[in-house]
PDB file of C-alpha atoms and ligand atoms in Angstrom:
ATOM      1  CA  MET N   1     -57.073  21.912 -13.398  1.00 61.00           C
ATOM      2  CA  SER N   2     -58.942  19.439 -15.529  1.00 77.00           C
ATOM      3  CA  ARG N   3     -56.990  17.171 -17.615  1.00 95.00           C
ATOM      4  CA  ILE N   4     -57.625  16.658 -21.129  1.00 98.00           C
ATOM      5  CA  ALA N   5     -57.202  13.615 -23.287  1.00 98.00           C
ATOM      6  CA  TYR N   6     -57.304  13.270 -27.107  1.00 98.00           C
ATOM      7  CA  VAL N   7     -59.393  10.048 -28.498  1.00 98.00           C
ATOM      8  CA  ASN N   8     -60.118   9.817 -32.123  1.00 97.00           C
ATOM      9  CA  GLY N   9     -60.304  13.036 -33.418  1.00 97.00           C
ATOM     10  CA  ARG N  10     -61.772  14.873 -30.158  1.00 98.00           C
ATOM     11  CA  TYR N  11     -60.357  16.583 -27.180  1.00 98.00           C
ATOM     12  CA  LEU N  12     -62.324  15.111 -24.428  1.00 98.00           C
ATOM     13  CA  PRO N  13     -62.405  15.980 -20.325  1.00 97.00           C
ATOM     14  CA  HIS N  14     -60.111  12.948 -19.153  1.00 95.00           C
ATOM     15  CA  ARG N  15     -63.299  11.515 -17.431  1.00 95.00           C
ATOM     16  CA  GLN N  16     -65.276  11.513 -20.577  1.00 95.00           C
ATOM     17  CA  ALA N  17     -62.390  10.030 -22.566  1.00 97.00           C
ATOM     18  CA  ARG N  18     -63.468   6.643 -23.417  1.00 96.00           C
ATOM     19  CA  VAL N  19     -62.612   3.843 -26.236  1.00 96.00           C
ATOM     20  CA  HIS N  20     -65.669   1.443 -27.303  1.00 97.00           C
ATOM     21  CA  VAL N  21     -65.619  -2.241 -25.745  1.00 97.00           C
ATOM     22  CA  GLU N  22     -64.804  -3.930 -28.795  1.00 98.00           C
ATOM     23  CA  ASP N  23     -61.612  -1.654 -29.364  1.00 98.00           C
ATOM     24  CA  ARG N  24     -58.993  -4.477 -30.109  1.00 98.00           C
ATOM     25  CA  GLY N  25     -56.534  -2.782 -27.500  1.00 98.00           C
ATOM     26  CA  TYR N  26     -59.064  -3.544 -24.857  1.00 98.00           C
ATOM     27  CA  GLN N  27     -59.943  -7.182 -26.226  1.00 98.00           C
ATOM     28  CA  PHE N  28     -56.562  -8.363 -27.364  1.00 98.00           C
ATOM     29  CA  ALA N  29     -53.952  -5.972 -26.305  1.00 98.00           C
ATOM     30  CA  ASP N  30     -53.593  -5.312 -30.481  1.00 98.00           C
ATOM     31  CA  GLY N  31     -52.184  -1.895 -30.097  1.00 98.00           C
ATOM     32  CA  VAL N  32     -49.055  -0.194 -29.701  1.00 98.00           C
ATOM     33  CA  TYR N  33     -47.571   2.941 -27.765  1.00 98.00           C
ATOM     34  CA  GLU N  34     -45.025   5.479 -27.018  1.00 98.00           C
ATOM     35  CA  VAL N  35     -43.954   7.541 -24.253  1.00 98.00           C
ATOM     36  CA  CYS N  36     -42.201  10.548 -24.707  1.00 98.00           C
ATOM     37  CA  GLU N  37     -40.917  13.202 -22.098  1.00 98.00           C
ATOM     38  CA  VAL N  38     -42.330  16.787 -22.032  1.00 98.00           C
ATOM     39  CA  ARG N  39     -39.535  19.497 -20.680  1.00 97.00           C
ATOM     40  CA  ASP N  40     -40.190  23.266 -20.310  1.00 96.00           C
ATOM     41  CA  GLY N  41     -43.160  22.550 -22.536  1.00 96.00           C
ATOM     42  CA  GLN N  42     -41.292  20.671 -25.333  1.00 97.00           C
ATOM     43  CA  LEU N  43     -41.528  17.351 -26.603  1.00 98.00           C
ATOM     44  CA  ILE N  44     -38.047  15.577 -26.073  1.00 98.00           C
ATOM     45  CA  ASP N  45     -37.188  13.585 -28.687  1.00 97.00           C
ATOM     46  CA  GLU N  46     -40.411  13.410 -30.858  1.00 97.00           C
ATOM     47  CA  ARG N  47     -38.715  12.443 -34.006  1.00 96.00           C
ATOM     48  CA  ARG N  48     -37.271   9.341 -32.603  1.00 97.00           C
ATOM     49  CA  HIS N  49     -40.148   8.479 -30.648  1.00 98.00           C
ATOM     50  CA  ILE N  50     -42.414   8.751 -33.765  1.00 97.00           C
ATOM     51  CA  ALA N  51     -40.028   7.111 -36.123  1.00 97.00           C
ATOM     52  CA  ARG N  52     -40.331   3.811 -33.416  1.00 98.00           C
ATOM     53  CA  LEU N  53     -44.022   4.346 -33.194  1.00 98.00           C
ATOM     54  CA  GLU N  54     -44.193   3.980 -36.827  1.00 98.00           C
ATOM     55  CA  ARG N  55     -41.713   1.132 -36.886  1.00 98.00           C
ATOM     56  CA  SER N  56     -43.659  -0.684 -34.201  1.00 98.00           C
ATOM     57  CA  LEU N  57     -46.923  -0.356 -36.138  1.00 98.00           C
ATOM     58  CA  ALA N  58     -45.347  -1.725 -39.543  1.00 98.00           C
ATOM     59  CA  GLU N  59     -43.907  -4.629 -37.763  1.00 98.00           C
ATOM     60  CA  LEU N  60     -47.641  -5.558 -36.491  1.00 98.00           C
ATOM     61  CA  LYS N  61     -49.009  -4.522 -40.186  1.00 98.00           C
ATOM     62  CA  MET N  62     -51.041  -1.741 -38.559  1.00 97.00           C
ATOM     63  CA  ALA N  63     -52.093   1.318 -40.222  1.00 93.00           C
ATOM     64  CA  SER N  64     -50.820   4.452 -38.931  1.00 94.00           C
ATOM     65  CA  PRO N  65     -53.665   6.693 -37.735  1.00 96.00           C
ATOM     66  CA  MET N  66     -52.138   9.967 -39.373  1.00 96.00           C
ATOM     67  CA  SER N  67     -49.396  11.479 -40.801  1.00 95.00           C
ATOM     68  CA  ARG N  68     -46.309  12.270 -38.712  1.00 94.00           C
ATOM     69  CA  ALA N  69     -46.547  16.065 -38.980  1.00 95.00           C
ATOM     70  CA  ALA N  70     -50.053  15.637 -38.180  1.00 97.00           C
ATOM     71  CA  LEU N  71     -49.575  13.283 -34.868  1.00 98.00           C
ATOM     72  CA  GLY N  72     -46.878  15.673 -33.763  1.00 97.00           C
ATOM     73  CA  ALA N  73     -49.373  18.288 -33.935  1.00 97.00           C
ATOM     74  CA  VAL N  74     -51.675  16.381 -32.061  1.00 98.00           C
ATOM     75  CA  LEU N  75     -48.733  15.625 -29.032  1.00 98.00           C
ATOM     76  CA  ARG N  76     -48.175  19.507 -28.746  1.00 97.00           C
ATOM     77  CA  GLU N  77     -51.804  20.294 -28.441  1.00 98.00           C
ATOM     78  CA  THR N  78     -52.198  17.454 -25.789  1.00 98.00           C
ATOM     79  CA  VAL N  79     -49.177  18.890 -24.079  1.00 98.00           C
ATOM     80  CA  ARG N  80     -50.580  22.593 -24.579  1.00 97.00           C
ATOM     81  CA  ARG N  81     -54.264  21.663 -23.378  1.00 98.00           C
ATOM     82  CA  ASN N  82     -52.750  19.855 -20.198  1.00 98.00           C
ATOM     83  CA  ARG N  83     -50.447  22.832 -19.431  1.00 97.00           C
ATOM     84  CA  VAL N  84     -47.675  20.140 -18.897  1.00 98.00           C
ATOM     85  CA  ASN N  85     -44.450  22.025 -18.524  1.00 97.00           C
ATOM     86  CA  ASP N  86     -42.411  18.787 -17.284  1.00 97.00           C
ATOM     87  CA  GLY N  87     -44.147  15.283 -17.817  1.00 98.00           C
ATOM     88  CA  LEU N  88     -44.862  12.690 -20.140  1.00 98.00           C
ATOM     89  CA  VAL N  89     -47.484  12.479 -23.134  1.00 98.00           C
ATOM     90  CA  TYR N  90     -48.654   8.864 -23.698  1.00 98.00           C
ATOM     91  CA  VAL N  91     -49.415   7.980 -27.312  1.00 98.00           C
ATOM     92  CA  GLN N  92     -51.331   4.390 -28.199  1.00 98.00           C
ATOM     93  CA  VAL N  93     -52.752   3.345 -31.255  1.00 98.00           C
ATOM     94  CA  THR N  94     -54.891   0.010 -31.682  1.00 98.00           C
ATOM     95  CA  ARG N  95     -55.830  -1.738 -34.479  1.00 98.00           C
ATOM     96  CA  GLY N  96     -59.548  -0.340 -34.021  1.00 98.00           C
ATOM     97  CA  VAL N  97     -62.893  -0.953 -33.162  1.00 98.00           C
ATOM     98  CA  ALA N  98     -64.610  -4.151 -34.885  1.00 98.00           C
ATOM     99  CA  ARG N  99     -66.468  -7.652 -33.976  1.00 98.00           C
ATOM    100  CA  ARG N 100     -64.127 -10.057 -31.979  1.00 98.00           C
ATOM    101  CA  ASP N 101     -62.491 -11.950 -34.182  1.00 98.00           C
ATOM    102  CA  HIS N 102     -58.665 -12.783 -33.787  1.00 98.00           C
ATOM    103  CA  ALA N 103     -57.583 -12.159 -37.318  1.00 98.00           C
ATOM    104  CA  PHE N 104     -57.232  -8.713 -38.655  1.00 98.00           C
ATOM    105  CA  PRO N 105     -60.382  -6.572 -38.797  1.00 98.00           C
ATOM    106  CA  PRO N 106     -61.928  -5.841 -42.156  1.00 97.00           C
ATOM    107  CA  PRO N 107     -59.884  -3.380 -44.384  1.00 95.00           C
ATOM    108  CA  GLY N 108     -60.723  -0.052 -43.988  1.00 94.00           C
ATOM    109  CA  THR N 109     -61.090  -0.309 -40.197  1.00 97.00           C
ATOM    110  CA  LEU N 110     -59.984   2.780 -38.660  1.00 97.00           C
ATOM    111  CA  PRO N 111     -57.117   2.559 -36.019  1.00 98.00           C
ATOM    112  CA  SER N 112     -57.753   4.006 -32.629  1.00 98.00           C
ATOM    113  CA  LEU N 113     -55.591   6.746 -31.546  1.00 98.00           C
ATOM    114  CA  VAL N 114     -55.411   8.015 -27.902  1.00 98.00           C
ATOM    115  CA  VAL N 115     -53.162  10.946 -26.577  1.00 98.00           C
ATOM    116  CA  THR N 116     -52.906  11.887 -22.694  1.00 98.00           C
ATOM    117  CA  ALA N 117     -50.278  14.280 -21.006  1.00 98.00           C
ATOM    118  CA  ARG N 118     -49.715  14.575 -17.563  1.00 97.00           C
ATOM    119  CA  ARG N 119     -47.068  16.406 -15.159  1.00 97.00           C
ATOM    120  CA  PHE N 120     -44.116  14.850 -13.265  1.00 94.00           C
ATOM    121  CA  ASP N 121     -43.159  16.011  -9.903  1.00 94.00           C
ATOM    122  CA  VAL N 122     -39.274  16.794 -11.054  1.00 95.00           C
ATOM    123  CA  ALA N 123     -38.051  17.465  -7.489  1.00 96.00           C
ATOM    124  CA  ALA N 124     -39.522  13.785  -6.482  1.00 96.00           C
ATOM    125  CA  ASN N 125     -38.016  12.493  -9.526  1.00 96.00           C
ATOM    126  CA  GLU N 126     -34.488  14.479  -8.368  1.00 97.00           C
ATOM    127  CA  LYS N 127     -34.772  13.127  -5.128  1.00 98.00           C
ATOM    128  CA  ILE N 128     -35.074   9.513  -6.282  1.00 98.00           C
ATOM    129  CA  ALA N 129     -32.314   9.654  -8.257  1.00 98.00           C
ATOM    130  CA  ALA N 130     -29.811  11.280  -5.723  1.00 98.00           C
ATOM    131  CA  GLU N 131     -30.509   8.443  -3.530  1.00 98.00           C
ATOM    132  CA  GLY N 132     -30.908   5.453  -6.527  1.00 98.00           C
ATOM    133  CA  ILE N 133     -33.211   2.877  -6.885  1.00 98.00           C
ATOM    134  CA  GLY N 134     -33.208  -0.778  -5.989  1.00 98.00           C
ATOM    135  CA  VAL N 135     -34.105  -3.700  -8.812  1.00 98.00           C
ATOM    136  CA  ILE N 136     -35.006  -7.355  -8.440  1.00 98.00           C
ATOM    137  CA  THR N 137     -34.164  -9.744 -11.003  1.00 98.00           C
ATOM    138  CA  VAL N 138     -37.154 -11.955 -12.531  1.00 98.00           C
ATOM    139  CA  PRO N 139     -37.044 -14.732 -15.190  1.00 98.00           C
ATOM    140  CA  GLU N 140     -37.630 -13.312 -18.450  1.00 98.00           C
ATOM    141  CA  ASP N 141     -41.075 -14.470 -19.409  1.00 97.00           C
ATOM    142  CA  ARG N 142     -42.227 -12.306 -22.128  1.00 98.00           C
ATOM    143  CA  TRP N 143     -42.972 -12.945 -25.918  1.00 98.00           C
ATOM    144  CA  ALA N 144     -39.976 -13.062 -28.511  1.00 98.00           C
ATOM    145  CA  ARG N 145     -40.897  -9.769 -30.019  1.00 98.00           C
ATOM    146  CA  VAL N 146     -40.166  -7.223 -26.981  1.00 98.00           C
ATOM    147  CA  ASP N 147     -38.560  -5.102 -29.442  1.00 98.00           C
ATOM    148  CA  ILE N 148     -42.085  -3.949 -30.613  1.00 98.00           C
ATOM    149  CA  LYS N 149     -43.689  -1.536 -28.405  1.00 98.00           C
ATOM    150  CA  SER N 150     -46.855  -3.273 -27.881  1.00 98.00           C
ATOM    151  CA  VAL N 151     -49.530  -2.618 -25.083  1.00 98.00           C
ATOM    152  CA  SER N 152     -49.446  -6.179 -24.420  1.00 98.00           C
ATOM    153  CA  LEU N 153     -47.665  -5.809 -20.668  1.00 98.00           C
ATOM    154  CA  LEU N 154     -48.870  -8.175 -18.667  1.00 98.00           C
ATOM    155  CA  PRO N 155     -45.476  -9.791 -17.885  1.00 98.00           C
ATOM    156  CA  ASN N 156     -44.158  -6.430 -16.991  1.00 98.00           C
ATOM    157  CA  VAL N 157     -46.884  -5.576 -14.520  1.00 98.00           C
ATOM    158  CA  LEU N 158     -46.294  -8.780 -12.890  1.00 98.00           C
ATOM    159  CA  ALA N 159     -42.747  -8.155 -12.686  1.00 98.00           C
ATOM    160  CA  LYS N 160     -43.321  -4.308 -11.647  1.00 98.00           C
ATOM    161  CA  GLN N 161     -45.483  -5.560  -8.789  1.00 98.00           C
ATOM    162  CA  SER N 162     -43.123  -8.090  -7.303  1.00 98.00           C
ATOM    163  CA  ALA N 163     -40.394  -5.492  -7.325  1.00 98.00           C
ATOM    164  CA  ARG N 164     -42.851  -3.056  -5.326  1.00 98.00           C
ATOM    165  CA  GLU N 165     -43.847  -5.806  -2.699  1.00 98.00           C
ATOM    166  CA  GLN N 166     -39.775  -6.074  -2.188  1.00 98.00           C
ATOM    167  CA  GLY N 167     -39.012  -2.351  -1.762  1.00 98.00           C
ATOM    168  CA  ALA N 168     -37.763  -1.916  -5.383  1.00 98.00           C
ATOM    169  CA  ARG N 169     -38.544   0.489  -8.099  1.00 98.00           C
ATOM    170  CA  GLU N 170     -37.655  -1.825 -11.183  1.00 99.00           C
ATOM    171  CA  ALA N 171     -37.502  -5.271 -12.138  1.00 99.00           C
ATOM    172  CA  TRP N 172     -34.838  -6.725 -14.414  1.00 99.00           C
ATOM    173  CA  TYR N 173     -35.466  -9.841 -16.831  1.00 98.00           C
ATOM    174  CA  VAL N 174     -32.766 -12.503 -16.886  1.00 98.00           C
ATOM    175  CA  ASP N 175     -32.675 -14.837 -19.568  1.00 98.00           C
ATOM    176  CA  ARG N 176     -32.208 -18.538 -19.491  1.00 97.00           C
ATOM    177  CA  ASP N 177     -28.343 -18.249 -19.613  1.00 98.00           C
ATOM    178  CA  GLY N 178     -28.330 -15.684 -17.019  1.00 98.00           C
ATOM    179  CA  TYR N 179     -27.809 -12.457 -18.958  1.00 98.00           C
ATOM    180  CA  VAL N 180     -30.084  -9.408 -18.056  1.00 98.00           C
ATOM    181  CA  THR N 181     -32.222  -8.344 -20.853  1.00 98.00           C
ATOM    182  CA  GLU N 182     -33.402  -5.132 -19.848  1.00 98.00           C
ATOM    183  CA  GLY N 183     -36.130  -3.697 -17.061  1.00 98.00           C
ATOM    184  CA  ALA N 184     -39.685  -4.041 -17.184  1.00 98.00           C
ATOM    185  CA  SER N 185     -40.015  -0.588 -18.450  1.00 98.00           C
ATOM    186  CA  SER N 186     -36.507   0.511 -18.863  1.00 99.00           C
ATOM    187  CA  ASN N 187     -32.975  -0.689 -20.457  1.00 99.00           C
ATOM    188  CA  ALA N 188     -30.369  -2.051 -18.180  1.00 99.00           C
ATOM    189  CA  TRP N 189     -26.663  -0.824 -17.749  1.00 99.00           C
ATOM    190  CA  ILE N 190     -23.589  -1.110 -15.581  1.00 98.00           C
ATOM    191  CA  VAL N 191     -20.179   0.494 -15.471  1.00 98.00           C
ATOM    192  CA  ASN N 192     -17.441  -2.451 -14.805  1.00 97.00           C
ATOM    193  CA  ARG N 193     -14.503  -2.481 -12.837  1.00 94.00           C
ATOM    194  CA  ASP N 194     -12.506  -0.770 -15.704  1.00 95.00           C
ATOM    195  CA  GLY N 195     -15.020   1.962 -16.165  1.00 97.00           C
ATOM    196  CA  LYS N 196     -16.483   0.699 -19.174  1.00 98.00           C
ATOM    197  CA  LEU N 197     -20.079   1.110 -19.815  1.00 98.00           C
ATOM    198  CA  ILE N 198     -21.884  -2.165 -20.521  1.00 98.00           C
ATOM    199  CA  THR N 199     -25.626  -2.573 -21.845  1.00 99.00           C
ATOM    200  CA  ARG N 200     -27.037  -5.329 -24.248  1.00 98.00           C
ATOM    201  CA  ALA N 201     -26.810  -5.124 -27.866  1.00 98.00           C
ATOM    202  CA  LEU N 202     -30.259  -4.328 -29.864  1.00 98.00           C
ATOM    203  CA  GLY N 203     -32.398  -7.469 -30.760  1.00 98.00           C
ATOM    204  CA  ARG N 204     -35.711  -8.746 -30.415  1.00 98.00           C
ATOM    205  CA  ASP N 205     -35.082  -9.227 -26.994  1.00 98.00           C
ATOM    206  CA  ILE N 206     -34.881  -5.890 -25.784  1.00 98.00           C
ATOM    207  CA  LEU N 207     -36.823  -2.571 -26.531  1.00 98.00           C
ATOM    208  CA  PRO N 208     -34.629   0.003 -28.685  1.00 98.00           C
ATOM    209  CA  GLY N 209     -34.852   3.019 -26.088  1.00 98.00           C
ATOM    210  CA  ILE N 210     -34.698   6.215 -27.149  1.00 98.00           C
ATOM    211  CA  THR N 211     -33.017   7.462 -23.880  1.00 98.00           C
ATOM    212  CA  ARG N 212     -30.549   4.431 -24.841  1.00 98.00           C
ATOM    213  CA  SER N 213     -29.691   5.638 -27.958  1.00 98.00           C
ATOM    214  CA  VAL N 214     -29.294   9.216 -27.156  1.00 98.00           C
ATOM    215  CA  LEU N 215     -26.755   8.014 -24.278  1.00 98.00           C
ATOM    216  CA  PHE N 216     -24.056   6.869 -26.316  1.00 98.00           C
ATOM    217  CA  ASP N 217     -23.802  10.138 -27.767  1.00 97.00           C
ATOM    218  CA  VAL N 218     -23.411  11.771 -24.308  1.00 98.00           C
ATOM    219  CA  ILE N 219     -21.004   8.712 -23.252  1.00 98.00           C
ATOM    220  CA  LYS N 220     -18.800   9.499 -26.289  1.00 98.00           C
ATOM    221  CA  ALA N 221     -18.858  13.063 -25.673  1.00 97.00           C
ATOM    222  CA  HIS N 222     -17.319  12.219 -22.202  1.00 97.00           C
ATOM    223  CA  GLY N 223     -14.807  10.179 -23.886  1.00 98.00           C
ATOM    224  CA  LEU N 224     -15.934   7.248 -22.297  1.00 98.00           C
ATOM    225  CA  GLN N 225     -15.567   3.602 -23.061  1.00 98.00           C
ATOM    226  CA  PHE N 226     -18.694   1.464 -24.124  1.00 98.00           C
ATOM    227  CA  GLU N 227     -19.381  -1.969 -25.321  1.00 98.00           C
ATOM    228  CA  GLU N 228     -22.831  -3.374 -26.500  1.00 98.00           C
ATOM    229  CA  ARG N 229     -22.871  -6.927 -24.929  1.00 98.00           C
ATOM    230  CA  PRO N 230     -24.772  -8.953 -22.301  1.00 98.00           C
ATOM    231  CA  PHE N 231     -24.055  -8.849 -18.721  1.00 98.00           C
ATOM    232  CA  THR N 232     -24.858 -11.578 -15.872  1.00 98.00           C
ATOM    233  CA  VAL N 233     -26.475 -10.757 -12.474  1.00 98.00           C
ATOM    234  CA  ALA N 234     -23.517 -11.502 -10.885  1.00 97.00           C
ATOM    235  CA  GLU N 235     -21.381  -9.037 -12.861  1.00 98.00           C
ATOM    236  CA  ALA N 236     -23.633  -6.120 -12.069  1.00 98.00           C
ATOM    237  CA  GLN N 237     -23.551  -7.022  -8.296  1.00 96.00           C
ATOM    238  CA  THR N 238     -19.923  -6.788  -8.600  1.00 96.00           C
ATOM    239  CA  ALA N 239     -20.053  -3.843 -11.229  1.00 98.00           C
ATOM    240  CA  ARG N 240     -18.725  -0.197 -10.009  1.00 98.00           C
ATOM    241  CA  GLU N 241     -22.298   1.048 -10.915  1.00 98.00           C
ATOM    242  CA  ALA N 242     -25.153   0.315 -12.393  1.00 98.00           C
ATOM    243  CA  PHE N 243     -28.549   2.331 -13.942  1.00 98.00           C
ATOM    244  CA  ILE N 244     -31.560   2.381 -16.038  1.00 99.00           C
ATOM    245  CA  THR N 245     -32.592   4.500 -18.669  1.00 98.00           C
ATOM    246  CA  SER N 246     -36.081   5.507 -19.798  1.00 98.00           C
ATOM    247  CA  ALA N 247     -37.696   8.377 -21.263  1.00 98.00           C
ATOM    248  CA  THR N 248     -39.491   9.195 -17.856  1.00 97.00           C
ATOM    249  CA  GLN N 249     -36.648   7.967 -15.583  1.00 97.00           C
ATOM    250  CA  LEU N 250     -33.884   9.566 -17.841  1.00 98.00           C
ATOM    251  CA  VAL N 251     -30.778   7.920 -16.219  1.00 98.00           C
ATOM    252  CA  MET N 252     -31.599   6.691 -13.052  1.00 98.00           C
ATOM    253  CA  PRO N 253     -28.695   5.035 -10.711  1.00 98.00           C
ATOM    254  CA  VAL N 254     -29.043   1.519  -9.518  1.00 98.00           C
ATOM    255  CA  VAL N 255     -27.732   0.865  -6.148  1.00 98.00           C
ATOM    256  CA  ARG N 256     -29.264  -2.584  -5.052  1.00 98.00           C
ATOM    257  CA  ILE N 257     -29.547  -5.663  -7.278  1.00 98.00           C
ATOM    258  CA  ASP N 258     -31.909  -8.260  -5.062  1.00 98.00           C
ATOM    259  CA  GLY N 259     -30.856  -6.617  -1.876  1.00 98.00           C
ATOM    260  CA  ARG N 260     -27.152  -6.523  -2.377  1.00 97.00           C
ATOM    261  CA  PRO N 261     -25.633  -3.102  -2.755  1.00 98.00           C
ATOM    262  CA  VAL N 262     -23.992  -2.341  -5.701  1.00 98.00           C
ATOM    263  CA  ALA N 263     -20.586  -0.990  -5.005  1.00 97.00           C
ATOM    264  CA  ASN N 264     -20.860   1.102  -1.751  1.00 97.00           C
ATOM    265  CA  GLY N 265     -24.610   1.565  -2.180  1.00 98.00           C
ATOM    266  CA  ALA N 266     -24.705   5.216  -3.254  1.00 98.00           C
ATOM    267  CA  PRO N 267     -25.333   6.636  -7.239  1.00 98.00           C
ATOM    268  CA  GLY N 268     -22.498   6.424  -9.163  1.00 98.00           C
ATOM    269  CA  LEU N 269     -20.203   9.078 -10.297  1.00 98.00           C
ATOM    270  CA  ILE N 270     -20.795   8.192 -14.210  1.00 98.00           C
ATOM    271  CA  ALA N 271     -24.465   7.535 -13.775  1.00 98.00           C
ATOM    272  CA  SER N 272     -25.039  11.033 -12.239  1.00 98.00           C
ATOM    273  CA  ALA N 273     -23.003  12.956 -14.758  1.00 98.00           C
ATOM    274  CA  LEU N 274     -24.628  11.089 -17.676  1.00 98.00           C
ATOM    275  CA  ARG N 275     -28.044  12.065 -15.935  1.00 98.00           C
ATOM    276  CA  ARG N 276     -27.007  15.901 -15.428  1.00 98.00           C
ATOM    277  CA  ASP N 277     -25.968  16.146 -19.229  1.00 98.00           C
ATOM    278  CA  TYR N 278     -28.435  13.815 -20.827  1.00 98.00           C
ATOM    279  CA  HIS N 279     -30.720  16.716 -22.065  1.00 97.00           C
ATOM    280  CA  ALA N 280     -27.721  18.563 -23.729  1.00 97.00           C
ATOM    281  CA  TYR N 281     -27.509  15.624 -26.212  1.00 97.00           C
ATOM    282  CA  ALA N 282     -31.164  14.952 -26.630  1.00 97.00           C
ATOM    283  CA  GLU N 283     -33.557  16.822 -29.177  1.00 94.00           C
ATOM    284  CA  THR N 284     -36.317  19.411 -28.534  1.00 93.00           C
ATOM    285  CA  ALA N 285     -38.737  20.107 -30.938  1.00 71.00           C
ATOM    286  CA  GLY N 286     -38.914  23.944 -31.877  1.00 53.00           C
TER     287      GLY N 286
HETATM  288  N1  PDD W 301     -40.655   2.447 -21.316  1.00 73.45           N
HETATM  289  N2  PDD W 301     -37.643  -1.282 -22.407  1.00 73.45           N
HETATM  290  C1  PDD W 301     -38.662  -1.296 -21.801  1.00 73.45           C
HETATM  291  C2  PDD W 301     -39.643  -2.632 -21.863  1.00 73.45           C
HETATM  292  C3  PDD W 301     -39.403   0.030 -21.735  1.00 73.45           C
HETATM  293  O1  PDD W 301     -40.796  -0.042 -21.762  1.00 73.45           O
HETATM  294  C4  PDD W 301     -39.010   0.887 -21.953  1.00 73.45           C
HETATM  295  C5  PDD W 301     -39.771   2.396 -22.046  1.00 73.45           C
HETATM  296  C6  PDD W 301     -37.610   0.975 -22.341  1.00 73.45           C
HETATM  297  C7  PDD W 301     -36.830   2.415 -22.427  1.00 73.45           C
HETATM  298  O2  PDD W 301     -37.322   2.886 -23.719  1.00 73.45           O
HETATM  299  P1  PDD W 301     -37.206   4.597 -23.594  1.00 73.45           P
HETATM  300  O3  PDD W 301     -35.782   5.349 -23.809  1.00 73.45           O
HETATM  301  O4  PDD W 301     -37.292   5.028 -25.546  1.00 73.45           O
HETATM  302  O5  PDD W 301     -38.251   5.325 -22.942  1.00 73.45           O
HETATM  303  C8  PDD W 301     -37.056   0.223 -22.504  1.00 73.45           C
HETATM  304  C9  PDD W 301     -41.900   3.618 -21.239  1.00 73.45           C
HETATM  305  C10 PDD W 301     -41.218   4.431 -20.542  1.00 73.45           C
HETATM  306  C11 PDD W 301     -43.296   3.461 -20.344  1.00 73.45           C
HETATM  307  O6  PDD W 301     -43.631   1.979 -20.585  1.00 73.45           O
HETATM  308  O7  PDD W 301     -43.665   3.976 -19.888  1.00 73.45           O
END
């Protein structure tokens, strides 16, 4: 089936979908994005993802390309045209096309909007979750505003590549004090010896993950204890469980950190239960 992409007002065949060479996303990575899960043809947590997109835009003094309702309609139409049942929808907004100059383009420059959608192999993802993944740790080398979901992802690209070269699927950033901030494309969690879930508190040093926020509802419903605080690599390596969260990986057990097994090296019971129950607490657009 041919894929369709939405580009600045038009639905185009994927191979004809292009942006201008002077798009500021291309020139300066001057743009923001969102990734939203699609399950049974429905967007998961659309409202929260669009709210975060608007926050990212506002933090960068960037105009919204269209209203919330119109953007939601474009997302759903892109999913529909690509006949995505289970997969993801990707949204990118940039500061538009203008002659290359670092400072903002002239007032009235229209933001660029691109939306794409693609399918997941659900069975393959479940197989990965049943085995768990390895993570490596890398020094935190990103800018000081990673709470903004910017398309400027060079450190994340390099970290993910290092992970792949070492047979792992994610890289955890470690700050100067030895504490894990988050993954290259996920939030990081552990379950300590007392069965308490621990993840770093929100701030400018992590992305406010949507999956992370929904998971607190799942955790509370399960009557589990949690604490928002930083944890060290050593604490993670001696934890009972570790896992990551993101819209595409959901709750993904971590079974190795820098080559050392977490507990017995198998996915933990808590992570697996939270993964199983996640969608009962996420919002599905009607
Ligand atoms: N990444 N931290 C970072 C750096 C991320 O890139 C992501 C998501 C998350 C988790 O956020 P959420 O739960 O809202 O997906 C945390 C997306 C999936 C990506 O870049 O593909």
